[in-house]
């Protein structure tokens, strides 16, 4: 019954089950494992070198090590794996050790030997590498507060299996859901299950996935497509990247189920250009799946065929919008088109198309496998399941997290996120990226789900949470996002192309101290016109950060406009730099350094800065050996 | 039928009659909903957002892209909508050159009109005083059109006309966001691209971003130069459109007024290109009949449209051999007239200047082609469009419709109905058929309108039995170069065989040429063509052979030089856009 | 029928078009491969592709200028990208960019050094927010940068380039 995975294709359900059994046994027999995080973050910290170092060291020391799962269980060999993102990026490079479940943080290549000697061989903890917080050492990953408060379902494999091996995916029950879909369910059952589960699109809008699938299925037979939106362009969001890098087969399986249910035989994954590692992992995954016959014609001996292509983006945020994305796959400029017709009727190449994002597809195998009722048991009724968030900015624990929908902002920020960095005061969190809004202290008890956020004028977006502390100027934040959308506007419709530019002009002059009476009203007027009349979602939501910061932090706008003051002290044009005469020794250093010649004085006497000339570049601040130059 | 589908527009019940979007229904209801980027002949772009309407739930929809549904209720003019439209206009105007007084499209500009209609008197959104027309925004390289990007509102009409209607695609969007522009590859001068000079971009442009190259001053110079003998030839299509500029009914034949105006302006002689169109019919029919003997050389394509000729040169050079060797009527006229002046009136020492008045911008470029230059002398010296002629008449302080009608000079003002109908799609073909058919009775001629040669459709195909009916010719008539391209594809793939194909680049033919007066949203495109056929019905001479002066022209002017004077050989092209 | 630049090796383009045709790749994929090959999109490629693929040159230009990643100007051997995503921006990525430009003498809109060794540009969020602010050099990610470490990085790249040259 045994099949050699590398040489023979899986041709039936029995084949698949047999092979899965083999690798599951093999995986389970592997007692000791070194799980090296090979997400983009840890790779940049040198994790691939560390991975190689472990292999070399074990060879040197005569310890059997297994870089790949084999058919024959290799009981005492140490498994070493390149895993997906563990999520705790702040602490990278991360290494998890099994069977103890230790998580080592900030691992350097020099630490490898000690880890082998102490932990792998002797089973002891290397305490200095364990996560420590408030004097407490957390040896095991699961005990660390950052992980303890999470519910990792979509990300369950990230960090635990080798992301570059289909065998590992099979060994943890991979492709069970598609097997069930193909043999135990009919196409309507699948759609009913997804509809019943109330899975809502994780890309931002929260449109029910089941309804979308049903609409595509109801289109006349013929060519249909399944497209995965991996153009995760929101600044400060990297959930989808982590899934594509860490568990690519999970997403592929989800797409296959969608394709089978809707009657599509071709799929595309659109990955943004900035994610080369994700492209590489997906490519590997697709090649492996094709090689074993999980992708291709007559999958598992059924009449279901599915081929998957990867499309690399070329650098355009707007391609995250559905019709722009399909245009881009077709080789056109990524400009959104008017709707109707909708993508479910006329999508890619004008054919009915299921378009969901990475996280949505990655949820699908779970739901098919464990059922709609199980899924609905997680999170609130109207937004069940979990949500992955990228926690960034001025937060203690930067990283990728997954919590049930409906978890409050406070739990996310303080329990999982560990609170604000450097003990500063929490000011706001920007959610939903350039399309979203900001949540403040008064929203701390707000459950994070589609509908609750919508009620307060924010949106979940793809799940980026950028945390801002008291030193962040909210007008500057608004300017930053407006600058972003303005740069990323495709330019097609007038309100977005011209209107965002006008809003940006106004915001720029406000942060530069040139704001005038009436500017806030003008911003709101423009915002109303743009959000009501723009062609696509990007344009319609472009003013949200501005509207939201005006409604929450109007006093900061007023201070900039009327008092020419930045309360957070961030806007450099509104700073004044002066020399404290009592502290200045007249060393001339600052005057020599000043790029615009604003500083003058007599040697050995206090110097002065001419505020009319000063460009507030701050060069003198750093240069003064006596700390006599101050900012206010 | 009591239960007709309807929708409610501003409280009025309006029946649905298969409109493809609610904009059409709204306009049918008499509401001139403003748009910049909507053209019923092009794909829906939906970018200007001016046509937003409010649905009964308070949501906004762009009328151009919303299909009508039975029972739908919308409002077109709520205070919100008015405010948004004003804001959109202000946004557009902020980044637009606002030197209206010196803009060629002043008074004919949609942006200007809507700014006035919505009472935009100040732009509070920006300190930006004006966007000057900069040198770098201007492309003066083409002999047909003039581009000024500072006047562009990025509605994309020109881009879609150029690619969808004409399959040329020499202009497209470039860059994105606030830097978005419509331009050629690498901003190269448009004359160095595959542009065919059809001018449909200028016809579609709602502002002054693409306009017709003006050469009226050169004409003024010539008519007032006593050493010059300035001759006008007026193309058939001009007379059916120019009246629109002067308040005459659409499709009115304004020829007698044009003649009068040209004489008042100072032209020495005024003739009719319909005359040389008759010459073209004769030459082209003879060529066709000869080619029928060698069917492998078929189909024969017409050659009157210079944009079509250039299209084949630029894009499908393999078909160049199929294009008729006949010069276009404009070029035949110039060649014949100059020959006539040279040999029949040698004592007149004035330099002959032939000025064509054309519905067409491509004719400007055609006249400059080296093929039409003999010893440094061009067959046609100046080409002005219908629009430019209207401007000259305004400049002269004349009102076309109040002039005393006059007739053209002779003999080159004499024409048959066959020459006249050249101005509309199918006209050249019908003229050829009139020549080849045996029965030349008035009734037989009249019945040709039933064979499928007339009408505004983009592609018309029909069979024509000839002789005793033992041979049937496969004829195709198309207008719009994208339609021509479809036929070329069918020929290339072997799917179809045709014997004769007429191509006019502008949809509907020359009456809708790029040089004709601008259309307005509610314009009925069939009106000008109706004018043509109405005029044809009034002509006594129906087919070109019967034009009484033709025989004399062959005998006295052409004298066996038909090949040199009336035919042209287009060399395998040098394709400009490949040189860079 | 077409005048080609004699110094340009069009066979590379032919290979790319052929390979992409087999994959069903669009013009974008073709341009990506061309850019990978030349580190920018040489102008010669446009008329050649237009002719080969039967699409207009303006259309290819239109696509090429829409997407951020395509460059019509030659890029440096080392393409340094400073992430200006929110997280990096909040953790001060702009001073890093300014330092790099200053060290390389790049002024205003200038992105590439005249010797075509370095290109410095910003890039939208790389999704490495946990390591903010980040810089990439030819797609290798460098985490938690400061203006000073940027200078160090630049020096090591310069040295590497010099070593390659002498070797």
Coordinates of N, CA, C and O in Angstrom, one line a residue, chain B residues 165-253:
Chain B
X165 N -12.5 52.4 -30.9 CA -13.1 52.6 -32.1 C -12.2 52.5 -33.3 O -12.5 52.0 -34.4
X166 N -10.9 52.9 -33.0 CA -10.0 52.9 -34.1 C -8.9 51.9 -34.1 O -8.1 51.8 -35.0
X167 N -8.7 51.2 -33.0 CA -7.7 50.2 -32.9 C -6.3 50.7 -33.1 O -5.4 50.0 -33.6
X168 N -6.1 52.0 -32.9 CA -4.8 52.6 -33.1 C -4.0 52.6 -31.8 O -2.9 52.1 -31.8
X169 N -4.6 53.2 -30.8 CA -3.9 53.1 -29.5 C -2.6 53.9 -29.4 O -1.7 53.5 -28.7
X170 N -2.5 55.0 -30.1 CA -1.2 55.7 -30.0 C -1.2 56.6 -28.8 O -0.2 57.2 -28.4
X171 N -2.3 56.8 -28.1 CA -2.3 57.6 -26.9 C -2.9 56.7 -25.8 O -3.8 55.9 -26.1
X172 N -2.4 56.8 -24.6 CA -3.0 56.0 -23.5 C -2.7 56.8 -22.2 O -2.0 57.8 -22.3
X173 N -3.2 56.3 -21.1 CA -2.8 56.9 -19.8 C -1.4 56.6 -19.5 O -0.9 55.5 -19.9
X174 N -0.8 57.4 -18.8 CA 0.6 57.1 -18.3 C 0.7 57.6 -16.9 O -0.1 58.5 -16.5
X175 N 1.5 57.0 -16.1 CA 1.7 57.3 -14.7 C 0.4 57.1 -14.0 O -0.5 56.5 -14.5
X176 N 0.3 57.6 -12.7 CA -1.0 57.4 -12.0 C -1.2 58.5 -11.0 O -0.4 59.3 -10.8
X177 N -2.4 58.4 -10.3 CA -2.7 59.3 -9.3 C -2.7 60.7 -9.8 O -3.2 61.0 -10.9
X178 N -2.2 61.6 -9.0 CA -2.2 63.0 -9.4 C -1.3 63.3 -10.7 O -1.5 64.3 -11.4
X179 N -0.4 62.4 -10.9 CA 0.5 62.5 -12.1 C -0.1 61.9 -13.4 O 0.5 62.0 -14.4
X180 N -1.3 61.4 -13.2 CA -1.9 60.7 -14.4 C -2.0 61.7 -15.6 O -2.3 62.8 -15.4
X181 N -1.7 61.1 -16.7 CA -1.8 61.9 -17.9 C -2.2 61.1 -19.1 O -2.0 59.9 -19.0
X182 N -2.6 61.7 -20.1 CA -2.9 61.0 -21.4 C -1.8 61.4 -22.3 O -1.5 62.6 -22.6
X183 N -1.1 60.4 -22.8 CA 0.1 60.8 -23.6 C 0.5 59.6 -24.5 O -0.1 58.5 -24.5
X184 N 1.5 59.9 -25.3 CA 2.0 58.8 -26.2 C 3.1 58.1 -25.4 O 3.5 58.5 -24.3
X185 N 3.6 57.0 -26.0 CA 4.7 56.3 -25.4 C 5.9 57.2 -25.2 O 6.3 57.9 -26.2
X186 N 6.4 57.3 -24.0 CA 7.6 58.2 -23.8 C 7.3 59.7 -24.1 O 8.3 60.4 -24.4
X187 N 6.1 60.1 -24.1 CA 5.7 61.4 -24.5 C 6.2 61.9 -25.8 O 6.5 63.0 -26.0
X188 N 6.5 60.9 -26.7 CA 7.0 61.4 -28.0 C 6.0 62.1 -28.8 O 4.8 62.0 -28.5
X189 N 6.5 63.0 -29.7 CA 5.5 63.8 -30.5 C 4.5 62.8 -31.2 O 5.0 61.8 -31.7
X190 N 3.3 63.2 -31.2 CA 2.3 62.3 -31.7 C 2.5 62.0 -33.2 O 2.2 60.9 -33.7
X191 N 3.2 62.9 -33.9 CA 3.5 62.6 -35.3 C 4.5 61.4 -35.5 O 4.6 60.9 -36.6
X192 N 5.2 61.1 -34.4 CA 6.1 60.0 -34.5 C 5.5 58.7 -34.1 O 6.2 57.7 -34.0
X193 N 4.2 58.7 -33.8 CA 3.6 57.5 -33.4 C 2.8 56.9 -34.5 O 2.8 57.4 -35.7
X194 N 2.0 55.9 -34.2 CA 1.2 55.2 -35.3 C -0.1 56.0 -35.5 O -1.1 55.4 -36.1
X195 N -0.2 57.2 -35.0 CA -1.5 58.0 -35.2 C -1.8 58.1 -36.6 O -1.0 58.3 -37.5
X196 N -3.1 58.0 -36.9 CA -3.6 58.0 -38.3 C -4.2 59.3 -38.7 O -4.8 59.5 -39.7
X197 N -4.2 60.3 -37.7 CA -4.7 61.6 -37.9 C -6.2 61.7 -38.1 O -6.7 62.7 -38.7
X198 N -7.0 60.7 -37.7 CA -8.4 60.7 -37.9 C -9.1 61.8 -37.2 O -10.2 62.2 -37.6
X199 N -8.5 62.3 -36.1 CA -9.1 63.4 -35.4 C -10.3 63.0 -34.5 O -11.0 63.9 -33.9
X200 N -10.6 61.7 -34.4 CA -11.7 61.3 -33.5 C -11.5 61.6 -32.1 O -12.4 61.8 -31.3
X201 N -10.2 61.7 -31.7 CA -9.8 62.1 -30.3 C -10.3 63.5 -30.1 O -10.8 63.8 -29.0
X202 N -10.0 64.3 -31.1 CA -10.4 65.7 -30.9 C -11.9 65.9 -30.9 O -12.5 66.7 -30.1
X203 N -12.6 65.0 -31.7 CA -14.0 65.1 -31.7 C -14.6 64.7 -30.4 O -15.7 65.1 -30.0
X204 N -13.9 63.7 -29.7 CA -14.5 63.2 -28.4 C -14.1 64.1 -27.2 O -14.7 64.1 -26.2
X205 N -13.0 64.9 -27.4 CA -12.5 65.6 -26.2 C -13.5 66.7 -25.8 O -13.9 67.5 -26.5
X206 N -13.9 66.6 -24.5 CA -14.8 67.6 -24.0 C -14.2 69.0 -23.7 O -14.9 69.9 -23.5
X207 N -12.9 69.0 -23.7 CA -12.2 70.3 -23.4 C -11.3 70.7 -24.6 O -11.4 70.1 -25.6
X208 N -10.4 71.5 -24.3 CA -9.4 72.0 -25.3 C -8.1 71.2 -25.3 O -7.1 71.7 -25.8
X209 N -8.1 70.0 -24.8 CA -6.9 69.2 -24.6 C -6.4 68.7 -26.0 O -5.2 68.6 -26.3
X210 N -7.4 68.3 -26.8 CA -7.0 67.9 -28.2 C -7.9 68.6 -29.1 O -9.2 68.5 -29.1
X211 N -7.3 69.4 -30.0 CA -8.1 70.2 -30.9 C -7.6 70.1 -32.3 O -6.5 69.5 -32.5
X212 N -8.3 70.6 -33.3 CA -7.8 70.5 -34.7 C -6.7 71.5 -34.9 O -6.9 72.7 -34.5
X213 N -5.7 71.1 -35.6 CA -4.7 72.1 -36.0 C -5.3 73.2 -36.9 O -5.9 72.9 -37.9
X214 N -5.1 74.4 -36.5 CA -5.7 75.5 -37.2 C -4.8 76.1 -38.2 O -3.7 76.4 -38.0
X215 N -5.2 76.1 -39.5 CA -4.4 76.8 -40.5 C -5.2 77.9 -41.2 O -4.9 78.2 -42.4
X216 N -6.1 78.5 -40.6 CA -6.9 79.5 -41.3 C -6.1 80.7 -41.6 O -6.4 81.4 -42.6
X217 N -5.2 81.1 -40.7 CA -4.4 82.3 -41.0 C -3.7 82.2 -42.4 O -3.6 83.1 -43.1
X218 N -3.2 81.0 -42.6 CA -2.4 80.8 -43.9 C -3.4 81.0 -45.1 O -3.0 81.5 -46.1
X219 N -4.6 80.6 -44.9 CA -5.6 80.7 -45.9 C -6.0 82.2 -46.1 O -6.1 82.7 -47.2
X220 N -6.1 82.9 -45.0 CA -6.4 84.3 -45.1 C -5.3 85.0 -45.8 O -5.5 85.9 -46.7
X221 N -4.0 84.6 -45.5 CA -2.9 85.2 -46.2 C -3.0 85.0 -47.7 O -2.8 85.9 -48.5
X222 N -3.3 83.8 -48.1 CA -3.4 83.4 -49.5 C -4.5 84.2 -50.2 O -4.2 84.8 -51.3
X223 N -5.7 84.3 -49.6 CA -6.8 84.9 -50.4 C -6.5 86.4 -50.6 O -7.1 87.0 -51.5
X224 N -5.7 87.0 -49.7 CA -5.5 88.4 -49.9 C -4.2 88.7 -50.6 O -3.7 89.9 -50.6
X225 N -3.6 87.7 -51.1 CA -2.3 87.9 -51.9 C -2.6 87.9 -53.4 O -3.1 86.9 -53.9
X226 N -2.5 89.1 -54.0 CA -2.9 89.2 -55.4 C -2.1 88.4 -56.3 O -2.6 88.1 -57.4
X227 N -1.0 87.9 -55.9 CA -0.2 87.0 -56.8 C -0.7 85.6 -56.8 O -0.1 84.7 -57.5
X228 N -1.7 85.4 -56.0 CA -2.2 84.0 -55.8 C -3.6 83.8 -56.4 O -4.4 84.7 -56.2
X229 N -3.8 82.7 -57.0 CA -5.1 82.3 -57.5 C -5.6 81.3 -56.5 O -5.1 80.1 -56.6
X230 N -6.5 81.6 -55.7 CA -6.9 80.7 -54.6 C -8.2 80.0 -54.9 O -9.3 80.6 -55.2
X231 N -8.1 78.7 -55.0 CA -9.2 77.8 -55.4 C -9.7 77.1 -54.2 O -8.9 76.5 -53.4
X232 N -11.0 77.0 -54.0 CA -11.5 76.2 -53.0 C -12.2 74.9 -53.6 O -12.8 75.0 -54.6
X233 N -11.9 73.8 -52.9 CA -12.7 72.6 -53.2 C -13.4 72.2 -52.0 O -12.8 72.1 -50.9
X234 N -14.7 71.9 -52.1 CA -15.5 71.6 -50.9 C -15.9 70.2 -50.9 O -16.6 69.7 -51.9
X235 N -15.6 69.4 -49.9 CA -15.9 68.0 -49.8 C -17.4 67.8 -49.6 O -18.0 68.7 -49.0
X236 N -18.0 66.7 -50.1 CA -19.4 66.5 -49.9 C -19.9 66.7 -48.5 O -21.0 67.3 -48.3
X237 N -19.2 66.1 -47.5 CA -19.8 66.1 -46.2 C -19.9 67.4 -45.5 O -20.7 67.6 -44.6
X238 N -19.0 68.4 -45.9 CA -19.0 69.7 -45.3 C -20.3 70.4 -45.2 O -20.8 70.9 -44.2
X239 N -21.0 70.3 -46.4 CA -22.2 71.1 -46.5 C -23.4 70.6 -45.6 O -24.3 71.4 -45.4
X240 N -23.3 69.4 -45.2 CA -24.4 68.8 -44.4 C -24.2 69.0 -42.9 O -25.0 68.6 -42.1
X241 N -23.0 69.7 -42.5 CA -22.8 69.8 -41.1 C -22.5 71.2 -40.7 O -22.8 71.6 -39.6
X242 N -22.0 72.0 -41.6 CA -21.5 73.4 -41.2 C -22.7 74.2 -40.7 O -22.5 75.1 -39.8
X243 N -23.9 74.0 -41.2 CA -25.0 74.7 -40.8 C -25.3 74.7 -39.3 O -25.8 75.6 -38.7
X244 N -24.9 73.5 -38.7 CA -25.1 73.4 -37.3 C -24.4 74.5 -36.5 O -24.9 74.9 -35.4
X245 N -23.3 75.0 -37.0 CA -22.6 76.1 -36.3 C -23.4 77.4 -36.4 O -23.1 78.4 -35.7
X246 N -24.3 77.5 -37.4 CA -24.9 78.7 -37.6 C -26.4 78.6 -37.4 O -27.2 79.4 -37.9
X247 N -26.8 77.6 -36.6 CA -28.2 77.5 -36.3 C -29.1 76.9 -37.3 O -30.4 77.0 -37.2
X248 N -28.6 76.4 -38.4 CA -29.4 75.7 -39.4 C -29.7 74.3 -38.8 O -29.0 73.7 -38.0
X249 N -30.8 73.7 -39.4 CA -31.2 72.4 -38.9 C -30.1 71.4 -39.3 O -29.5 71.5 -40.4
X250 N -30.0 70.4 -38.4 CA -29.0 69.3 -38.7 C -29.3 68.7 -40.0 O -30.4 68.3 -40.3
X251 N -28.2 68.5 -40.8 CA -28.4 67.8 -42.1 C -28.8 68.7 -43.3 O -28.9 68.3 -44.4
X252 N -28.9 70.0 -43.0 CA -29.3 70.9 -44.1 C -28.1 71.1 -45.1 O -27.0 71.1 -44.7
X253 N -28.5 71.1 -46.3 CA -27.4 71.3 -47.3 C -27.1 72.8 -47.4 O -27.9 73.6 -47.9

